[in-house]
PDB file of C-alpha atoms in Angstrom:
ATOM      1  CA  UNK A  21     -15.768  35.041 -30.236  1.00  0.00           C
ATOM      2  CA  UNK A  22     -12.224  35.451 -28.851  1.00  0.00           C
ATOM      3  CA  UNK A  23     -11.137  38.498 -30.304  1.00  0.00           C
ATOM      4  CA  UNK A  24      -7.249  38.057 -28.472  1.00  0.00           C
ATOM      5  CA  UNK A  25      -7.287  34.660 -29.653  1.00  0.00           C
ATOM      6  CA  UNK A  26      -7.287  36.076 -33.662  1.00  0.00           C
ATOM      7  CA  UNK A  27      -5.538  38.380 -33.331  1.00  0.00           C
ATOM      8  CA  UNK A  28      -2.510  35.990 -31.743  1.00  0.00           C
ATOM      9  CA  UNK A  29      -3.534  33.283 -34.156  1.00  0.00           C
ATOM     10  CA  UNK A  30      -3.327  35.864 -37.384  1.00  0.00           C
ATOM     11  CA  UNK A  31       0.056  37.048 -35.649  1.00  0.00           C
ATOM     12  CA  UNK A  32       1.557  33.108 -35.558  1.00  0.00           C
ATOM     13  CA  UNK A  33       0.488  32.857 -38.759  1.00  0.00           C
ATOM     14  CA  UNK A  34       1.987  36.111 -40.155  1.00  0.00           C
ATOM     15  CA  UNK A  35       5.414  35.753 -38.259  1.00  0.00           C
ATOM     16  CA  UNK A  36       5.229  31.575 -39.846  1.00  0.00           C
ATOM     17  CA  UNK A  37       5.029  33.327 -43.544  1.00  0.00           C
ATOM     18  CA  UNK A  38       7.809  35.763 -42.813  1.00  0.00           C
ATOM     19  CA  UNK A  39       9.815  33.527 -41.710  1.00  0.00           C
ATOM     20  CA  UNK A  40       9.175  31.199 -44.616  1.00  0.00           C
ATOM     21  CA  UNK A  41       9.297  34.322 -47.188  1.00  0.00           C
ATOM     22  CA  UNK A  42       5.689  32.889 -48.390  1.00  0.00           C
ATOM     23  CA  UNK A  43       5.117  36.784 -49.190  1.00  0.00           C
ATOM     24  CA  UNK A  44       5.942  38.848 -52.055  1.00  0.00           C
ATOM     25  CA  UNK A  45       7.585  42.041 -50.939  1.00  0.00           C
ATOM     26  CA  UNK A  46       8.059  44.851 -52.816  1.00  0.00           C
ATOM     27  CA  UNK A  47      11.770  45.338 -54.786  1.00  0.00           C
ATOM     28  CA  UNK A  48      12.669  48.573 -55.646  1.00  0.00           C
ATOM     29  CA  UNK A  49      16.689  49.853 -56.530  1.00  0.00           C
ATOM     30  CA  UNK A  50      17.169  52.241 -53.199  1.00  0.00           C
ATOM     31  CA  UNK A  51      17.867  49.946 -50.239  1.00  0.00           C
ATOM     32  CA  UNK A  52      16.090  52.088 -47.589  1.00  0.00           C
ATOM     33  CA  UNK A  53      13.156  51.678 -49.912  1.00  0.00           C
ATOM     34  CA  UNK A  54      13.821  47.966 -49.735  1.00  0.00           C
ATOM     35  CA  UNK A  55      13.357  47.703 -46.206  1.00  0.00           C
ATOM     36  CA  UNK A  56      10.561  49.859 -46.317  1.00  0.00           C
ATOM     37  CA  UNK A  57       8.810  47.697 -49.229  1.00  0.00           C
ATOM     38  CA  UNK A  58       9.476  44.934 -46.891  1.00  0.00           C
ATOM     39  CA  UNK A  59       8.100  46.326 -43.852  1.00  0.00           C
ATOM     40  CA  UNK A  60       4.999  47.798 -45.605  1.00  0.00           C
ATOM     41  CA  UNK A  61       4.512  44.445 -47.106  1.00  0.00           C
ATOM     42  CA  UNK A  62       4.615  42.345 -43.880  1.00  0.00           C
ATOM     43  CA  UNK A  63       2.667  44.771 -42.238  1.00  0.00           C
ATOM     44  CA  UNK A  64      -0.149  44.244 -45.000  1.00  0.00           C
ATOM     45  CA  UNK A  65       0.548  40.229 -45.013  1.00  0.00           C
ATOM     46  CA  UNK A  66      -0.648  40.326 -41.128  1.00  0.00           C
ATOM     47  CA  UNK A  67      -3.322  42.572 -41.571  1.00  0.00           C
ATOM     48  CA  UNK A  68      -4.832  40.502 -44.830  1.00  0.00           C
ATOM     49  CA  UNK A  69      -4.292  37.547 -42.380  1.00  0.00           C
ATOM     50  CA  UNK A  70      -5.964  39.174 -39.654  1.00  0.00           C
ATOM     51  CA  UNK A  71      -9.207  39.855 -41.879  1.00  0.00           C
ATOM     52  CA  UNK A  72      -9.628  36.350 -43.280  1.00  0.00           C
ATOM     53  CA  UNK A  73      -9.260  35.045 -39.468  1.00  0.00           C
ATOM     54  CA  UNK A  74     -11.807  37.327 -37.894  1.00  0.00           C
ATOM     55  CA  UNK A  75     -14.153  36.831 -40.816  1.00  0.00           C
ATOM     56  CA  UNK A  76     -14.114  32.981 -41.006  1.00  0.00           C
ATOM     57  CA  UNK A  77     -14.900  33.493 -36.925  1.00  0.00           C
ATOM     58  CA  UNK A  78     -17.546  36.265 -37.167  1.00  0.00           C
ATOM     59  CA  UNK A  79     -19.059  33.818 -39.518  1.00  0.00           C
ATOM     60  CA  UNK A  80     -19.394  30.529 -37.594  1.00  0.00           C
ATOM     61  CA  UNK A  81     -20.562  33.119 -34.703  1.00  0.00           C
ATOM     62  CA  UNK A  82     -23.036  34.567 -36.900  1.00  0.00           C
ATOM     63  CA  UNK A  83     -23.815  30.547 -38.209  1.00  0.00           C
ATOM     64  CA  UNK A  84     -24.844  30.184 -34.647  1.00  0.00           C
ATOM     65  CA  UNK A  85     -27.789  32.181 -34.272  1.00  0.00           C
ATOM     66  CA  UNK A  86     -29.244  31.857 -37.818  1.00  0.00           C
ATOM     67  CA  UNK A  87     -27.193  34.226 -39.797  1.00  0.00           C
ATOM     68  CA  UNK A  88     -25.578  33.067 -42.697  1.00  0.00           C
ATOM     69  CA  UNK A  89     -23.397  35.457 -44.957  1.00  0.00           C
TER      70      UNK A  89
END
């Protein structure tokens, strides 16, 4: 399992969805919140990315040897 390879394939995918605005941020009335809520929520958009990527690949590694889960 190429552990560089997620993590640069989560990040693509991340950046794509920023980029697109395929993420809900958070809105709140104080603009330095804003960008914060933005931030925090782009942050967390990558990281939820990251964890579907690595699990759909620790399961076909897993699928390999017998392991199912």
């Amino acid at each position: 399992m190429d552990i560089s390879k997620i993590v640069s394939d989560s990040l693509e995918k991340s950046t794509k969805q920023v980029a697109n605005r395929e993420f809900n941020s958070l809105i709140t009335d104080n603009q330095d919140m804003n960008e914060l809520a933005s931030q925090n929520a782009m942050l967390m958009n990558y990281v939820n990315i990251l964890v579907a990527t690595y699990h759909k690949e620790l399961k076909k590694e897993l699928s390999k040897h017998g392991i199912e889960i």
